[in-house]
mmCIF file of C-alpha atoms in Angstrom:
data_model
loop_
_atom_site.group_PDB
_atom_site.id
_atom_site.type_symbol
_atom_site.label_atom_id
_atom_site.label_comp_id
_atom_site.label_asym_id
_atom_site.label_seq_id
_atom_site.Cartn_x
_atom_site.Cartn_y
_atom_site.Cartn_z
ATOM 1 C CA VAL A 683 0.000 0.000 0.000
ATOM 2 C CA SER A 684 1.195 3.512 -0.728
ATOM 3 C CA ASN A 685 1.110 4.424 2.962
ATOM 4 C CA GLY A 686 3.454 1.513 3.706
ATOM 5 C CA LYS A 687 6.274 3.960 4.395
ATOM 6 C CA ASN A 688 4.315 4.949 7.503
ATOM 7 C CA LEU A 689 3.754 1.359 8.665
ATOM 8 C CA SER A 690 6.732 -0.348 10.262
ATOM 9 C CA PHE A 691 7.447 -3.783 8.815
ATOM 10 C CA HIS A 692 4.242 -3.707 6.714
ATOM 11 C CA PRO A 693 5.433 -6.017 3.905
ATOM 12 C CA ILE A 694 6.909 -8.430 6.420
ATOM 13 C CA THR A 695 3.780 -8.559 8.558
ATOM 14 C CA GLN A 696 1.784 -9.211 5.381
ATOM 15 C CA ILE A 697 4.069 -12.157 4.567
ATOM 16 C CA ILE A 698 3.587 -13.623 8.040
ATOM 17 C CA LYS A 699 -0.185 -13.085 7.880
ATOM 18 C CA SER A 700 -0.344 -14.902 4.550
ATOM 19 C CA TRP A 701 1.887 -17.703 5.803
ATOM 20 C CA ALA A 702 -0.175 -18.192 8.984
ATOM 21 C CA GLY A 703 -3.502 -17.888 7.155
ATOM 22 C CA ILE A 704 -4.484 -14.724 9.031
ATOM 23 C CA ARG A 705 -7.213 -12.791 7.242
ATOM 24 C CA ASP A 706 -8.106 -9.120 7.639
ATOM 25 C CA GLU A 707 -11.490 -10.013 9.089
ATOM 26 C CA ASP A 708 -10.008 -12.292 11.783
ATOM 27 C CA SER A 709 -10.290 -11.053 15.344
ATOM 28 C CA THR A 710 -7.124 -10.494 17.341
ATOM 29 C CA THR A 711 -7.757 -13.731 19.248
ATOM 30 C CA VAL A 712 -8.191 -15.737 16.043
ATOM 31 C CA SER A 713 -5.130 -14.058 14.498
ATOM 32 C CA LEU A 714 -2.962 -14.863 17.512
ATOM 33 C CA THR A 715 -4.180 -18.467 17.510
ATOM 34 C CA LYS A 716 -3.322 -18.839 13.823
ATOM 35 C CA LEU A 717 0.115 -17.323 14.398
ATOM 36 C CA GLN A 718 0.736 -19.645 17.347
ATOM 37 C CA LYS A 719 -0.328 -22.704 15.351
ATOM 38 C CA GLY A 720 1.857 -21.690 12.413
ATOM 39 C CA ILE A 721 4.948 -21.285 14.573
ATOM 40 C CA GLN A 722 4.244 -24.491 16.500
ATOM 41 C CA ARG A 723 3.746 -26.363 13.224
ATOM 42 C CA VAL A 724 7.213 -25.517 11.922
ATOM 43 C CA TYR A 725 9.288 -24.823 15.034
ATOM 44 C CA ALA A 726 7.576 -26.116 18.175
ATOM 45 C CA GLU A 727 10.812 -26.442 20.137
ATOM 46 C CA ALA A 728 11.568 -22.722 19.744
ATOM 47 C CA PHE A 729 7.979 -21.490 20.078
ATOM 48 C CA ASP A 730 8.463 -19.733 23.446
ATOM 49 C CA GLU A 731 11.377 -17.752 22.004
ATOM 50 C CA ILE A 732 10.015 -16.966 18.549
ATOM 51 C CA PHE A 733 6.343 -16.223 19.198
ATOM 52 C CA PRO A 734 6.713 -13.133 21.442
ATOM 53 C CA PHE A 735 8.955 -11.346 18.943
ATOM 54 C CA ILE A 736 6.947 -12.179 15.818
ATOM 55 C CA ALA A 737 3.693 -11.227 17.568
ATOM 56 C CA THR A 738 5.270 -7.952 18.742
ATOM 57 C CA MET A 739 6.415 -7.145 15.200
ATOM 58 C CA MET A 740 2.855 -7.759 14.036
ATOM 59 C CA GLY A 741 1.492 -5.346 16.623
ATOM 60 C CA TYR A 742 -0.339 -7.847 18.817
ATOM 61 C CA ARG A 743 -0.610 -7.296 22.558
ATOM 62 C CA LEU A 744 0.767 -10.135 24.569
ATOM 63 C CA ASP A 745 0.094 -11.524 28.001
ATOM 64 C CA GLY A 746 1.556 -14.110 30.311
ATOM 65 C CA LYS A 747 4.854 -15.771 29.473
ATOM 66 C CA ALA A 748 5.081 -14.091 26.048
ATOM 67 C CA LYS A 749 4.654 -10.622 27.549
ATOM 68 C CA GLU A 750 7.255 -11.391 30.185
ATOM 69 C CA ARG A 751 9.763 -12.501 27.494
ATOM 70 C CA ILE A 752 9.779 -9.083 25.798
ATOM 71 C CA LYS A 753 9.503 -7.030 28.973
ATOM 72 C CA ASP A 754 12.062 -4.199 29.121
ATOM 73 C CA ILE A 755 13.412 -4.877 25.608
ATOM 74 C CA GLU A 756 13.183 -1.767 23.453
ATOM 75 C CA GLY A 757 14.583 0.030 20.438
ATOM 76 C CA GLU A 758 17.437 -1.508 18.510
ATOM 77 C CA ALA A 759 17.702 -4.491 20.854
ATOM 78 C CA LEU A 760 14.048 -5.348 20.181
ATOM 79 C CA GLU A 761 14.480 -4.938 16.415
ATOM 80 C CA ASN A 762 17.550 -7.200 16.474
ATOM 81 C CA LEU A 763 15.673 -9.912 18.384
ATOM 82 C CA ILE A 764 12.672 -9.628 16.071
ATOM 83 C CA LEU A 765 14.959 -10.033 13.049
ATOM 84 C CA LYS A 766 16.827 -12.964 14.598
ATOM 85 C CA ASN A 767 13.610 -14.796 15.397
ATOM 86 C CA LEU A 768 12.091 -13.985 12.022
ATOM 87 C CA ARG A 769 15.190 -15.370 10.306
ATOM 88 C CA ASP A 770 15.018 -18.498 12.474
ATOM 89 C CA LEU A 771 11.339 -19.023 11.664
ATOM 90 C CA ILE A 772 11.795 -18.509 7.915
ATOM 91 C CA SER A 773 14.880 -20.740 7.854
ATOM 92 C CA ARG A 774 13.037 -23.532 9.616
ATOM 93 C CA ALA A 775 9.968 -23.178 7.376
ATOM 94 C CA ALA A 776 12.232 -23.350 4.300
ATOM 95 C CA SER A 777 13.847 -26.530 5.629
ATOM 96 C CA ILE A 778 10.415 -28.173 5.623
ATOM 97 C CA ARG A 779 9.433 -27.026 2.140
ATOM 98 C CA PRO A 780 10.663 -24.384 -0.318
ATOM 99 C CA LEU A 781 9.325 -20.859 0.190
ATOM 100 C CA VAL A 782 8.431 -18.204 -2.334
ATOM 101 C CA ILE A 783 8.164 -14.768 -0.737
ATOM 102 C CA VAL A 784 6.643 -12.084 -2.936
ATOM 103 C CA ILE A 785 7.011 -8.425 -1.982
ATOM 104 C CA GLU A 786 4.810 -6.359 -4.265
ATOM 105 C CA ASP A 787 5.225 -2.595 -4.423
ATOM 106 C CA ALA A 788 8.448 -2.775 -2.421
ATOM 107 C CA HIS A 789 9.017 0.877 -3.328
ATOM 108 C CA TRP A 790 6.314 1.793 -0.761
ATOM 109 C CA SER A 791 8.078 0.003 2.119
ATOM 110 C CA ASP A 792 9.369 1.732 5.219
ATOM 111 C CA ILE A 793 13.131 1.773 5.835
ATOM 112 C CA SER A 794 12.894 -0.778 8.683
ATOM 113 C CA SER A 795 11.305 -3.244 6.281
ATOM 114 C CA ILE A 796 13.992 -2.595 3.667
ATOM 115 C CA ILE A 797 16.731 -3.289 6.215
ATOM 116 C CA PHE A 798 14.954 -6.483 7.294
ATOM 117 C CA LEU A 799 14.492 -7.572 3.682
ATOM 118 C CA GLU A 800 18.186 -7.043 2.982
ATOM 119 C CA SER A 801 19.015 -9.317 5.888
ATOM 120 C CA LEU A 802 16.369 -11.894 5.012
ATOM 121 C CA THR A 803 17.557 -12.200 1.408
ATOM 122 C CA LYS A 804 20.860 -13.572 2.738
ATOM 123 C CA LEU A 805 18.922 -16.704 3.652
ATOM 124 C CA THR A 806 18.861 -17.617 -0.054
ATOM 125 C CA ARG A 807 22.512 -18.633 0.219
ATOM 126 C CA LYS A 808 21.715 -21.702 2.333
ATOM 127 C CA HIS A 809 17.948 -22.187 2.217
ATOM 128 C CA ARG A 810 15.313 -23.004 -0.389
ATOM 129 C CA ILE A 811 13.820 -19.514 -0.539
ATOM 130 C CA LEU A 812 12.923 -17.408 -3.540
ATOM 131 C CA PHE A 813 12.259 -13.702 -3.025
ATOM 132 C CA VAL A 814 10.336 -11.869 -5.718
ATOM 133 C CA ASN A 815 10.697 -8.137 -5.116
ATOM 134 C CA VAL A 816 8.480 -6.032 -7.336
ATOM 135 C CA PHE A 817 9.105 -2.293 -7.366
ATOM 136 C CA ARG A 818 9.007 0.758 -9.560
ATOM 137 C CA PRO A 819 12.246 2.485 -10.543
ATOM 138 C CA GLY A 820 12.999 5.925 -9.191
ATOM 139 C CA HIS A 821 12.597 5.113 -5.496
ATOM 140 C CA LYS A 822 16.212 5.307 -4.292
ATOM 141 C CA GLU A 823 15.617 4.627 -0.585
ATOM 142 C CA THR A 824 13.533 1.516 -1.150
ATOM 143 C CA GLY A 825 13.317 -0.430 -4.418
ATOM 144 C CA GLU A 826 16.578 0.798 -5.870
ATOM 145 C CA ARG A 827 18.291 0.216 -2.514
ATOM 146 C CA ILE A 828 17.155 -3.424 -2.536
ATOM 147 C CA SER A 829 18.317 -3.824 -6.130
ATOM 148 C CA LYS A 830 21.723 -2.330 -5.360
ATOM 149 C CA TYR A 831 22.087 -4.477 -2.234
ATOM 150 C CA LEU A 832 21.343 -7.664 -4.179
ATOM 151 C CA GLU A 833 23.730 -6.680 -6.968
ATOM 152 C CA GLU A 834 26.554 -6.007 -4.502
ATOM 153 C CA ASN A 835 25.966 -8.814 -1.987
ATOM 154 C CA LEU A 836 23.997 -11.623 -3.598
ATOM 155 C CA LYS A 837 24.831 -11.372 -7.281
ATOM 156 C CA GLU A 838 25.038 -15.159 -7.649
ATOM 157 C CA HIS A 839 21.634 -15.561 -5.980
ATOM 158 C CA SER A 840 19.693 -12.826 -7.747
ATOM 159 C CA PHE A 841 18.311 -11.996 -11.152
ATOM 160 C CA LYS A 842 16.896 -8.652 -12.228
ATOM 161 C CA ILE A 843 14.146 -8.223 -14.801
ATOM 162 C CA ASN A 844 13.430 -4.688 -16.004
ATOM 163 C CA ILE A 845 10.004 -4.166 -17.506
ATOM 164 C CA GLU A 846 9.670 -1.115 -19.693
ATOM 165 C CA PRO A 847 6.568 1.086 -19.464
ATOM 166 C CA LEU A 848 3.760 0.329 -21.876
ATOM 167 C CA THR A 849 3.409 2.489 -24.945
ATOM 168 C CA GLN A 850 0.206 4.496 -25.346
ATOM 169 C CA GLN A 851 -1.085 1.907 -27.832
ATOM 170 C CA GLN A 852 -0.305 -0.961 -25.459
ATOM 171 C CA SER A 853 -2.022 0.888 -22.617
ATOM 172 C CA ASP A 854 -5.098 1.413 -24.779
ATOM 173 C CA GLU A 855 -5.158 -2.271 -25.723
ATOM 174 C CA LEU A 856 -4.852 -3.316 -22.099
ATOM 175 C CA ILE A 857 -7.664 -1.021 -21.019
ATOM 176 C CA ASN A 858 -9.902 -2.167 -23.866
#
């Protein structure tokens, strides 16, 4: 969404929602249950560590043991633990079956998401994960940053496809 720059981790939370089967109309209780089941399904032995951080990233309020796990963790330390646990969860899920992660309109992402995506793409070196990052050119801080990062750090694990704008005639044909 175009207001994604104002929503921390928006593309990443959308990936997790899709993966866990969380729908927009689900209540918070149903959403948390689906997230719990998803994490337990792929990484039960690390559930108590992973769940509080993924749920926090997704904006859910926690209670009990999960709330206690994140108590007094803030700022950069919290972001680092969220990223670590997200990487662990994705790595484990990819060890069970290959993953395809599609980020549409990456040019609308917030900078925190871009930093996370840069780190997550490193997982392609050792895990069966395919990232499809779709973005418009001309967005230096987001889409072009991802492209440059992949070119410089994961050249052997990335492929870039440039799609030229449609001509007026092609646009007319598409609309018709």
